[in-house]
Coordinates of C-alpha atoms (C1' of nucleotides) in Angstrom, one line a residue:
Chain Z
X1 CA 125.7 80.8 134.1
X2 CA 126.7 77.2 133.8
X3 CA 128.1 75.8 130.5
X4 CA 124.7 74.4 130.0
X5 CA 123.2 77.7 129.1
X6 CA 119.6 78.8 128.6
X7 CA 119.7 78.1 125.0
X8 CA 120.6 74.5 125.4
X9 CA 117.9 74.1 128.0
X10 CA 115.4 75.4 125.6
X11 CA 116.6 73.1 122.8
X12 CA 116.0 70.2 125.0
X13 CA 112.5 71.4 125.6
X14 CA 111.9 71.9 121.9
X15 CA 112.8 68.3 121.5
X16 CA 110.2 67.2 124.1
X17 CA 113.0 65.4 125.9
X18 CA 111.4 65.0 129.2
X19 CA 109.3 68.1 129.8
X20 CA 105.8 68.9 128.5
X21 CA 105.7 70.4 125.0
X22 CA 105.3 74.2 125.0
X23 CA 101.8 74.3 123.6
X24 CA 100.5 72.1 126.4
X25 CA 102.2 74.2 129.0
X26 CA 100.8 77.3 127.5
X27 CA 97.2 76.2 127.1
X28 CA 97.1 74.6 130.5
X29 CA 98.2 77.9 132.0
X30 CA 95.4 79.7 130.2
X31 CA 92.7 77.3 131.3
X32 CA 92.8 74.3 133.6
X33 CA 92.4 71.4 131.2
X34 CA 90.9 68.0 131.8
X35 CA 93.1 64.9 131.3
X36 CA 91.4 64.0 128.0
X37 CA 92.1 67.5 126.7
X38 CA 95.8 67.3 127.6
X39 CA 96.0 63.8 126.0
X40 CA 94.5 65.2 122.8
X41 CA 97.1 68.0 122.8
X42 CA 99.9 65.6 123.3
X43 CA 98.6 63.3 120.6
X44 CA 98.3 66.2 118.2
X45 CA 101.9 67.1 118.8
X46 CA 102.9 63.7 117.3
X47 CA 101.3 64.6 114.0
X48 CA 103.2 67.7 113.3
X49 CA 104.4 68.7 109.8
X50 CA 107.8 70.2 109.3
X51 CA 108.3 73.5 107.5
X52 CA 111.7 74.7 106.6
X53 CA 112.7 78.3 107.3
X54 CA 111.3 80.8 104.7
X55 CA 108.5 78.4 103.7
X56 CA 104.9 79.8 103.7
X57 CA 102.7 77.9 106.2
X58 CA 99.5 79.7 105.1
X59 CA 99.1 82.2 102.3
X60 CA 96.8 85.2 102.5
X61 CA 93.4 84.3 101.2
X62 CA 93.9 80.6 101.5
X63 CA 91.0 78.6 102.8
X64 CA 91.4 77.7 106.4
X65 CA 90.8 74.3 107.7
X66 CA 90.9 74.6 111.5
X67 CA 93.4 75.9 113.9
X68 CA 97.0 74.9 114.0
X69 CA 99.6 74.7 116.7
X70 CA 103.2 75.7 116.2
X71 CA 105.0 73.1 118.3
X72 CA 108.6 74.0 117.4
X73 CA 110.4 77.0 115.9
X74 CA 109.5 80.5 115.1
X75 CA 107.0 81.8 112.5
X76 CA 105.4 85.1 111.7
X77 CA 102.3 86.7 110.3
X78 CA 103.7 89.0 107.5
X79 CA 102.5 91.5 105.0
X80 CA 104.6 91.9 101.9
X81 CA 104.5 94.8 99.6
X82 CA 105.1 94.5 95.9
X83 CA 108.2 96.6 96.0
X84 CA 109.9 94.2 98.5
X85 CA 109.1 96.0 101.7
X86 CA 107.9 93.6 104.4
X87 CA 106.3 94.1 107.7
X88 CA 106.0 91.4 110.3
X89 CA 102.6 91.8 112.0
X90 CA 103.1 89.3 114.7
X91 CA 105.8 86.8 115.8
X92 CA 104.7 83.3 116.5
X93 CA 106.6 81.4 119.1
X94 CA 106.8 77.7 119.9
X95 CA 103.5 76.8 121.6
X96 CA 101.5 79.5 119.9
X97 CA 98.4 78.8 117.8
X98 CA 98.0 79.8 114.2
X99 CA 94.8 81.0 112.6
X100 CA 92.2 80.2 115.2
X101 CA 88.9 80.6 113.3
X102 CA 86.7 83.1 115.0
X103 CA 83.2 83.0 113.6
X104 CA 82.4 82.2 110.0
X105 CA 85.7 83.4 108.4
X106 CA 87.2 80.9 106.0
X107 CA 90.0 82.8 104.4
X108 CA 93.4 83.7 105.9
X109 CA 93.8 87.4 106.5
X110 CA 97.6 87.2 106.5
X111 CA 100.4 85.1 105.3
X112 CA 102.1 83.0 107.9
X113 CA 105.8 82.3 107.3
X114 CA 108.2 80.0 108.9
X115 CA 111.2 82.0 110.2
X116 CA 113.2 79.0 111.4
X117 CA 112.7 75.4 110.8
X118 CA 109.4 74.6 112.4
X119 CA 106.8 72.0 113.2
X120 CA 103.1 72.6 112.9
X121 CA 100.4 70.4 114.2
X122 CA 96.6 70.5 113.6
X123 CA 94.9 71.5 116.8
X124 CA 92.5 68.9 118.3
X125 CA 88.8 69.7 118.1
X126 CA 87.6 72.4 120.5
X127 CA 86.1 70.0 123.1
X128 CA 86.6 69.5 126.8
X129 CA 87.5 73.1 127.5
X130 CA 89.9 73.5 124.6
X131 CA 87.5 75.9 122.9
X132 CA 88.0 78.3 125.8
X133 CA 91.7 77.9 125.7
X134 CA 91.7 78.6 121.9
X135 CA 89.6 81.7 122.4
X136 CA 91.9 83.0 125.1
X137 CA 94.9 82.3 122.8
X138 CA 93.2 84.3 120.1
X139 CA 92.6 87.1 122.6
X140 CA 96.3 87.2 123.5
X141 CA 97.1 87.4 119.8
X142 CA 94.7 90.3 119.4
X143 CA 96.3 92.0 122.4
X144 CA 99.8 91.6 120.8
X145 CA 98.5 93.1 117.6
X146 CA 97.4 96.2 119.4
X147 CA 100.6 96.5 121.3
X148 CA 102.5 96.2 118.0
X149 CA 100.6 99.2 116.7
X150 CA 101.4 101.3 119.7
X151 CA 105.0 100.1 119.7
X152 CA 105.7 101.0 116.1
X153 CA 103.6 104.1 116.1
X154 CA 104.8 105.9 119.2
X155 CA 108.1 104.3 120.5
X156 CA 111.5 105.1 119.2
X157 CA 113.9 102.4 118.1
X158 CA 115.4 101.8 121.5
X159 CA 112.0 101.6 123.2
X160 CA 110.6 99.4 120.5
X161 CA 113.4 96.9 120.9
X162 CA 113.0 96.8 124.6
X163 CA 109.2 96.5 124.4
X164 CA 109.4 93.7 122.0
X165 CA 111.9 91.8 124.2
X166 CA 109.7 92.2 127.2
X167 CA 106.8 90.9 125.3
X168 CA 108.7 87.9 124.0
X169 CA 110.0 87.2 127.5
X170 CA 106.4 87.2 128.9
X171 CA 105.2 85.0 126.1
X172 CA 108.1 82.5 126.5
X173 CA 107.4 82.3 130.2
X174 CA 103.8 81.5 129.4
X175 CA 104.9 78.5 127.4
X176 CA 107.5 77.5 130.0
X177 CA 110.4 78.2 127.6
X178 CA 112.1 81.1 129.4
X179 CA 114.9 80.9 131.9
X180 CA 114.6 83.3 134.8
X181 CA 115.8 86.2 132.8
X182 CA 116.5 85.1 129.3
X183 CA 115.1 83.4 126.2
X184 CA 116.2 82.1 122.9
X185 CA 116.2 84.5 119.9
X186 CA 117.2 82.7 116.7
X187 CA 116.1 85.6 114.4
X188 CA 118.4 87.7 112.2
X189 CA 118.6 91.4 112.7
X190 CA 116.9 91.8 109.4
X191 CA 113.9 89.9 110.7
X192 CA 113.8 92.0 113.8
X193 CA 113.9 95.1 111.6
X194 CA 110.9 93.9 109.6
X195 CA 109.1 93.4 112.9
X196 CA 109.9 96.8 114.4
X197 CA 109.5 98.9 111.3
X198 CA 113.3 99.7 111.2
X199 CA 116.2 98.8 109.0
X200 CA 118.6 96.0 109.9
X201 CA 121.4 98.6 110.2
X202 CA 119.5 100.5 112.8
X203 CA 118.5 97.4 114.6
X204 CA 122.2 96.7 114.9
X205 CA 123.0 100.1 116.3
X206 CA 120.1 99.8 118.7
X207 CA 121.2 96.4 120.0
X208 CA 124.7 97.8 120.5
X209 CA 123.3 100.6 122.6
X210 CA 121.2 98.3 124.8
X211 CA 124.2 96.1 125.2
X212 CA 126.5 99.0 126.1
X213 CA 124.1 100.4 128.6
X214 CA 124.0 97.0 130.3
X215 CA 120.3 96.4 129.6
X216 CA 120.7 93.2 127.7
X217 CA 123.2 90.4 126.9
X218 CA 122.5 89.0 123.5
X219 CA 125.2 86.5 122.8
X220 CA 124.7 83.0 121.5
X221 CA 121.3 83.6 119.8
X222 CA 119.7 84.3 123.1
X223 CA 118.7 87.4 125.0
X224 CA 119.2 88.0 128.7
X225 CA 117.4 90.9 130.2
X226 CA 119.7 92.4 132.7
X227 CA 117.2 94.9 134.2
X228 CA 113.7 94.0 133.0
X229 CA 112.0 96.2 135.5
X230 CA 113.9 99.3 134.3
X231 CA 113.1 98.5 130.8
X232 CA 109.4 98.0 131.7
X233 CA 109.3 101.5 133.2
X234 CA 111.1 103.0 130.3
X235 CA 108.6 101.8 127.8
X236 CA 105.5 102.0 130.0
X237 CA 105.1 98.3 129.5
X238 CA 101.6 96.8 129.6
X239 CA 101.8 93.2 130.7
X240 CA 100.1 90.4 128.8
X241 CA 98.1 89.5 131.9
X242 CA 96.1 92.7 131.8
X243 CA 93.5 91.0 129.6
X244 CA 92.7 87.9 131.5
X245 CA 93.2 88.9 135.0
X246 CA 95.7 87.0 137.0
X247 CA 97.8 84.2 135.6
X248 CA 101.0 84.4 137.4
X249 CA 104.0 84.4 135.1
X250 CA 106.5 85.0 138.0
X251 CA 106.0 81.5 139.5
X252 CA 107.6 79.9 136.5
X253 CA 109.8 78.0 135.2
X254 CA 111.7 75.2 133.7
X255 CA 115.3 76.1 134.1
X256 CA 117.4 76.7 137.2
X257 CA 119.2 79.1 134.9
Chain C
X1 CA 78.8 119.1 92.8
X2 CA 75.5 120.7 93.8
X3 CA 75.4 123.2 96.7
X4 CA 74.0 120.2 98.6
X5 CA 77.5 118.7 99.0
X6 CA 78.5 115.3 100.2
X7 CA 78.9 116.5 103.7
X8 CA 75.4 117.7 104.1
X9 CA 74.2 114.4 102.6
X10 CA 76.0 112.5 105.2
X11 CA 74.7 114.7 108.0
X12 CA 71.2 113.9 107.0
X13 CA 72.0 110.2 107.1
X14 CA 73.6 110.6 110.5
X15 CA 70.2 112.0 111.7
X16 CA 68.3 109.0 110.3
X17 CA 66.3 111.4 108.3
X18 CA 64.9 109.0 105.8
X19 CA 67.5 106.4 105.1
X20 CA 68.4 103.4 107.2
X21 CA 70.9 104.0 110.0
X22 CA 74.5 103.1 109.2
X23 CA 74.8 100.1 111.5
X24 CA 71.9 98.5 109.8
X25 CA 73.2 99.1 106.3
X26 CA 76.6 97.8 107.4
X27 CA 75.5 94.6 109.1
X28 CA 73.0 93.8 106.3
X29 CA 75.7 94.1 103.8
X30 CA 77.9 91.6 105.8
X31 CA 75.2 89.1 106.2
X32 CA 71.6 88.9 104.8
X33 CA 69.4 89.5 107.8
X34 CA 65.9 88.3 108.6
X35 CA 63.3 91.0 109.3
X36 CA 63.2 90.4 113.0
X37 CA 67.0 90.9 113.1
X38 CA 66.7 94.2 111.3
X39 CA 63.9 95.2 113.6
X40 CA 66.0 94.5 116.6
X41 CA 68.8 96.6 115.2
X42 CA 66.5 99.5 114.5
X43 CA 65.0 99.3 118.0
X44 CA 68.5 99.2 119.5
X45 CA 69.3 102.4 117.7
X46 CA 66.6 104.1 119.6
X47 CA 68.2 103.4 123.0
X48 CA 71.5 105.0 122.3
X49 CA 73.5 106.9 124.9
X50 CA 75.2 110.2 124.0
X51 CA 78.9 110.7 124.6
X52 CA 80.6 114.0 124.2
X53 CA 83.8 114.4 122.3
X54 CA 86.8 113.4 124.4
X55 CA 84.8 111.2 126.8
X56 CA 85.9 107.7 127.4
X57 CA 83.3 105.1 126.3
X58 CA 85.2 102.2 127.8
X59 CA 88.4 102.2 129.8
X60 CA 91.1 99.6 129.5
X61 CA 90.4 96.8 131.9
X62 CA 86.8 97.6 132.4
X63 CA 84.3 94.7 132.6
X64 CA 82.5 94.2 129.4
X65 CA 78.8 93.7 129.3
X66 CA 78.0 92.8 125.7
X67 CA 78.8 94.4 122.3
X68 CA 77.9 98.0 121.5
X69 CA 77.1 99.8 118.3
X70 CA 78.4 103.3 117.4
X71 CA 75.3 104.8 115.8
X72 CA 76.6 108.3 115.3
X73 CA 80.0 110.1 115.4
X74 CA 83.6 108.9 115.5
X75 CA 85.4 107.1 118.3
X76 CA 88.8 105.4 118.6
X77 CA 90.6 102.6 120.4
X78 CA 93.6 104.3 121.9
X79 CA 96.7 103.5 123.9
X80 CA 98.0 106.3 126.1
X81 CA 101.5 106.4 127.5
X82 CA 102.2 108.0 130.8
X83 CA 104.4 110.7 129.2
X84 CA 101.5 111.9 127.1
X85 CA 102.2 110.1 123.9
X86 CA 99.1 108.6 122.4
X87 CA 98.5 106.1 119.7
X88 CA 95.2 105.5 118.0
X89 CA 95.0 101.8 117.4
X90 CA 91.8 101.8 115.4
X91 CA 89.3 104.4 114.3
X92 CA 85.6 103.6 114.8
X93 CA 83.1 105.0 112.3
X94 CA 79.4 105.5 112.6
X95 CA 77.9 102.0 112.2
X96 CA 80.9 100.2 113.6
X97 CA 80.7 97.9 116.5
X98 CA 82.6 98.3 119.8
X99 CA 84.1 95.5 121.9
X100 CA 82.5 92.4 120.4
X101 CA 83.2 89.7 123.0
X102 CA 85.0 86.8 121.4
X103 CA 85.1 83.9 123.7
X104 CA 85.4 84.2 127.5
X105 CA 87.2 87.6 127.7
X106 CA 85.5 89.9 130.1
X107 CA 87.9 92.8 130.3
X108 CA 88.4 95.6 127.7
X109 CA 91.9 95.3 126.1
X110 CA 91.8 99.0 125.0
X111 CA 90.3 102.3 126.0
X112 CA 87.6 103.5 123.6
X113 CA 87.4 107.2 123.3
X114 CA 84.7 109.4 121.7
X115 CA 86.5 111.6 119.1
X116 CA 83.4 113.6 118.2
X117 CA 80.0 113.8 119.9
X118 CA 78.7 110.3 119.5
X119 CA 75.8 108.0 120.2
X120 CA 76.4 104.4 121.4
X121 CA 73.7 101.8 121.6
X122 CA 73.8 98.3 123.1
X123 CA 73.7 95.7 120.4
X124 CA 70.8 93.3 120.3
X125 CA 71.4 89.7 121.4
X126 CA 73.2 87.6 118.9
X127 CA 70.2 85.8 117.5
X128 CA 68.6 85.4 114.1
X129 CA 71.9 85.6 112.3
X130 CA 73.2 88.6 114.2
X131 CA 75.9 86.4 115.7
X132 CA 77.4 85.8 112.3
X133 CA 77.2 89.5 111.5
X134 CA 78.9 90.4 114.7
X135 CA 81.7 87.9 114.1
X136 CA 82.3 89.2 110.6
X137 CA 82.4 92.7 112.1
X138 CA 85.0 91.6 114.5
X139 CA 86.9 90.0 111.7
X140 CA 87.0 93.3 109.8
X141 CA 88.2 95.1 112.9
X142 CA 91.0 92.5 113.2
X143 CA 91.9 93.0 109.5
X144 CA 92.1 96.8 110.1
X145 CA 94.4 96.3 113.1
X146 CA 96.8 94.3 110.9
X147 CA 96.6 96.9 108.1
X148 CA 97.4 99.5 110.7
X149 CA 100.6 97.7 111.7
X150 CA 101.8 97.4 108.1
X151 CA 100.8 101.0 107.4
X152 CA 102.7 102.5 110.3
X153 CA 105.6 100.1 110.1
X154 CA 106.5 100.3 106.4
X155 CA 104.8 103.2 104.7
X156 CA 106.1 106.8 104.7
X157 CA 103.9 109.7 105.7
X158 CA 102.4 110.3 102.3
X159 CA 101.6 106.7 101.8
X160 CA 100.2 106.3 105.3
X161 CA 97.8 109.1 104.8
X162 CA 96.7 107.8 101.4
X163 CA 96.3 104.3 102.8
X164 CA 94.2 105.5 105.7
X165 CA 91.9 107.5 103.5
X166 CA 91.4 104.6 101.2
X167 CA 90.5 102.4 104.2
X168 CA 88.1 105.0 105.6
X169 CA 86.5 105.4 102.2
X170 CA 85.9 101.6 101.9
X171 CA 84.5 101.4 105.4
X172 CA 82.2 104.4 104.8
X173 CA 80.9 102.8 101.7
X174 CA 80.2 99.6 103.6
X175 CA 77.9 101.6 105.9
X176 CA 76.4 103.5 103.1
X177 CA 77.9 106.8 104.3
X178 CA 80.2 107.7 101.4
X179 CA 79.4 109.6 98.3
X180 CA 80.9 108.3 95.1
X181 CA 84.3 109.6 95.8
X182 CA 84.3 111.4 99.2
X183 CA 83.5 111.0 102.8
X184 CA 83.2 113.2 106.0
X185 CA 86.3 113.6 108.1
X186 CA 85.6 115.6 111.2
X187 CA 89.0 114.9 112.9
X188 CA 91.7 117.3 113.8
X189 CA 95.1 116.9 112.2
X190 CA 96.4 116.2 115.7
X191 CA 94.1 113.2 115.9
X192 CA 95.1 112.0 112.4
X193 CA 98.7 112.3 113.7
X194 CA 98.0 110.1 116.7
X195 CA 96.5 107.6 114.3
X196 CA 99.3 107.6 111.8
X197 CA 102.3 107.7 114.2
X198 CA 103.3 111.2 113.0
X199 CA 103.1 114.7 114.5
X200 CA 100.4 117.1 113.6
X201 CA 102.8 119.4 111.9
X202 CA 103.9 116.7 109.6
X203 CA 100.3 115.6 108.9
X204 CA 99.7 119.2 107.8
X205 CA 102.6 119.1 105.4
X206 CA 101.5 115.8 104.1
X207 CA 98.0 116.9 103.5
X208 CA 99.3 119.9 101.6
X209 CA 101.3 117.7 99.4
X210 CA 98.4 115.4 98.6
X211 CA 96.4 118.5 97.9
X212 CA 99.0 120.1 95.6
X213 CA 99.4 116.9 93.7
X214 CA 95.7 116.8 93.0
X215 CA 95.2 113.6 94.9
X216 CA 92.7 114.9 97.4
X217 CA 90.4 117.8 98.1
X218 CA 89.9 118.2 101.8
X219 CA 87.8 121.2 102.3
X220 CA 84.8 121.5 104.6
X221 CA 85.7 118.7 106.9
X222 CA 85.4 116.1 104.2
X223 CA 87.8 114.3 101.9
X224 CA 87.4 113.8 98.2
X225 CA 89.6 111.2 96.6
X226 CA 90.5 112.6 93.2
X227 CA 92.3 109.5 91.9
X228 CA 91.6 106.6 94.2
X229 CA 93.0 104.1 91.8
X230 CA 96.3 105.8 91.6
X231 CA 96.5 106.0 95.3
X232 CA 95.7 102.4 95.6
X233 CA 98.5 101.4 93.4
X234 CA 100.9 103.8 95.1
X235 CA 100.3 102.2 98.5
X236 CA 99.7 98.6 97.2
X237 CA 96.3 98.8 98.8
X238 CA 94.7 95.6 100.1
X239 CA 90.9 95.9 100.0
X240 CA 88.7 95.1 102.9
X241 CA 86.8 92.6 100.9
X242 CA 89.8 90.3 100.7
X243 CA 88.7 88.6 103.9
X244 CA 85.2 87.7 103.2
X245 CA 85.3 87.1 99.6
X246 CA 82.9 89.2 97.5
X247 CA 80.7 91.9 98.9
X248 CA 80.5 94.5 96.3
X249 CA 81.4 98.0 97.5
X250 CA 81.3 99.5 94.0
X251 CA 77.5 99.1 93.6
X252 CA 76.9 101.6 96.4
X253 CA 75.5 104.2 97.5
X254 CA 73.3 106.8 99.1
X255 CA 74.2 110.0 97.4
X256 CA 73.8 111.0 93.7
X257 CA 77.0 113.0 94.6
Chain F
dC1 C1' 85.5 141.6 120.9
dG2 C1' 88.9 138.8 123.3
dA3 C1' 89.6 133.8 124.0
dT4 C1' 90.4 129.5 122.5
dC5 C1' 91.3 126.0 119.4
dG6 C1' 93.0 124.4 115.1
dT7 C1' 95.7 125.2 110.9
dT8 C1' 99.7 126.8 108.5
dT9 C1' 104.4 128.1 107.9
dG10 C1' 109.5 128.6 108.7
dA11 C1' 114.0 127.5 110.6
dC12 C1' 116.5 124.2 112.6
dA13 C1' 117.6 119.6 114.9
dA14 C1' 117.7 114.8 115.2
dG15 C1' 116.5 110.1 114.5
dG16 C1' 116.7 106.9 111.3
dG17 C1' 117.7 105.4 106.3
dT18 C1' 121.1 104.6 102.6
dC19 C1' 125.3 103.0 100.7
dA20 C1' 129.4 100.7 101.0
dA21 C1' 132.9 98.0 102.9
dA22 C1' 135.1 95.3 106.3
dA23 C1' 134.7 91.8 109.8
dT24 C1' 132.8 87.8 111.7
dG25 C1' 130.7 83.4 111.8
dC26 C1' 129.5 79.0 109.8
dG27 C1' 128.5 75.1 107.0
dT28 C1' 130.4 72.5 103.2
dG29 C1' 133.6 70.1 100.7
dG30 C1' 138.2 68.9 99.8
Chain V
dC1 C1' 142.0 70.3 109.4
dC2 C1' 141.9 73.9 106.2
dA3 C1' 139.9 76.7 102.7
dC4 C1' 136.2 78.4 100.5
dG5 C1' 131.7 80.7 99.9
dC6 C1' 127.8 82.6 101.8
dA7 C1' 125.0 84.9 105.1
dT8 C1' 125.0 87.9 108.8
dT9 C1' 126.9 91.4 111.7
dT10 C1' 129.3 95.6 112.4
dT11 C1' 130.9 100.1 111.3
dG12 C1' 131.5 104.7 109.1
dA13 C1' 130.0 108.6 106.2
dC14 C1' 126.4 111.0 104.5
dC15 C1' 121.6 112.3 103.5
dC16 C1' 116.7 112.7 104.0
dT17 C1' 112.4 112.3 106.4
dT18 C1' 110.3 113.6 110.2
dG19 C1' 110.2 115.9 114.8
dT20 C1' 110.8 120.3 117.5
dC21 C1' 110.0 124.9 118.5
dA22 C1' 107.9 129.1 117.6
dA23 C1' 105.1 132.3 115.6
dA24 C1' 101.4 133.9 112.7
dC25 C1' 97.0 133.2 110.9
dG26 C1' 92.2 131.8 110.8
dA27 C1' 87.8 130.3 112.5
dT28 C1' 84.4 129.7 116.0
dC29 C1' 81.9 131.1 120.2
dG30 C1' 80.3 133.1 124.3

DNA sequence: CGATCGTTTGACAAGGGTCAAAATGCGTGG
DNA sequence: CCACGCATTTTGACCCTTGTCAAACGATCG
């Protein structure tokens, strides 16, 4: 790997240096978009609000006023218990959408929390094919929720970690943010633990095992999957594409690695 | 309790003896429905197909042709792993809806399995306010998925069981199928285990504990919650109603108990 | 009445949690 | 540039919840 590693590549992207912003790449890959739709998305990206890490973007029960787009940084849907326990229901990556209203609901079902410093933009109105893209985006989120249930319910720590990494890898590729075999992961082990239903100590032990077995390389706040196919077969991985047919994630990507 | 116990009351209901069918009660409670909408729902109930226990109602990846209504019996959204492990993603109760299409999706994201002998009817077209009811129904399902993640991820066996029972109780009340403090539960401990991410042996131990502590009475394929409020505080229970504001589950119900 | 399925129980093993401390990294200010 | 403080990572020792294996028990049904 060149000194310009995958992380720095992705930081460039996050800054919109020269490539398209992740939410545009992502939605375009879900649905072919007309020029006025892509223009609207680009324009929306300019009106993003910044949230510092640990800030709440939306609180459970809050009134919703239209869908949002996470243009930079990581966020999460979380459920907090009064004794301090916390479960991350779903990780939100740059380019993901937040709280797409489906039907007449007006209240947020979960709290959305910024995990890193983030930027959040209001999504443009659902015109010119964007409605379809938003719906598909919501469908993917639903699929991830289901996978999260199966992951936590029936996989052991090693498998959970691998399965999560595979999902993140797929989702990053969808947004054009993954190198050929790696992606940025700016989360603490504590946060990973809250996502996987484990403790941070055990996350640490599990990462060490994955590392020692040569399955991953997780230096510099990024993860490289050394043998994604083997991991996929270990955890019986169900790809994201199962739900909408065909979109080809292989033919990616932004970085020469 | 009279010799006519809560279970027999519910069996009557399931047979549509004299009361309204559960799906009608449920949808009416979500959204006030015009007479032609309720007529359509009643008529749909007449065209139900029977599925034996263990039969697949919909298989992952199958083409969807409109929403369905589970008019009798229990079903579940499941994820099966190739090594035999199985995770129930969501339990479907009489009156629940199956695979409400949201947006352009055409393929089922999960397998739906009949857990008992069931009857499944095609839902009438989304006219006359039914569209709103279907959307709210989907919203509830989404909320249950999220709760399932938190339940499995951060609660121990005892809490998981209690939390699940509280959810089932709420959902049964919504469909008018719960007595004042109990509901039918025709599932095996093995099935409960697949739902809670445990083994059947441990489910058995946990039920015994709940029983010995006087929290539940689970004879005759039904569960009576002896101290629902205490259970709610133990598991920091988030009620179903959180997402649509107000519908009053307290002022239920069909049975004098 | 055997056969089958589900429940119950016990003994034991193991995965993961808890507690505590050391090591590492990193931003800040001097 | 160094020193400090703080957050995070790493490791070890120990314990507890839950899984595994096996057998007995009970119910239901042809």
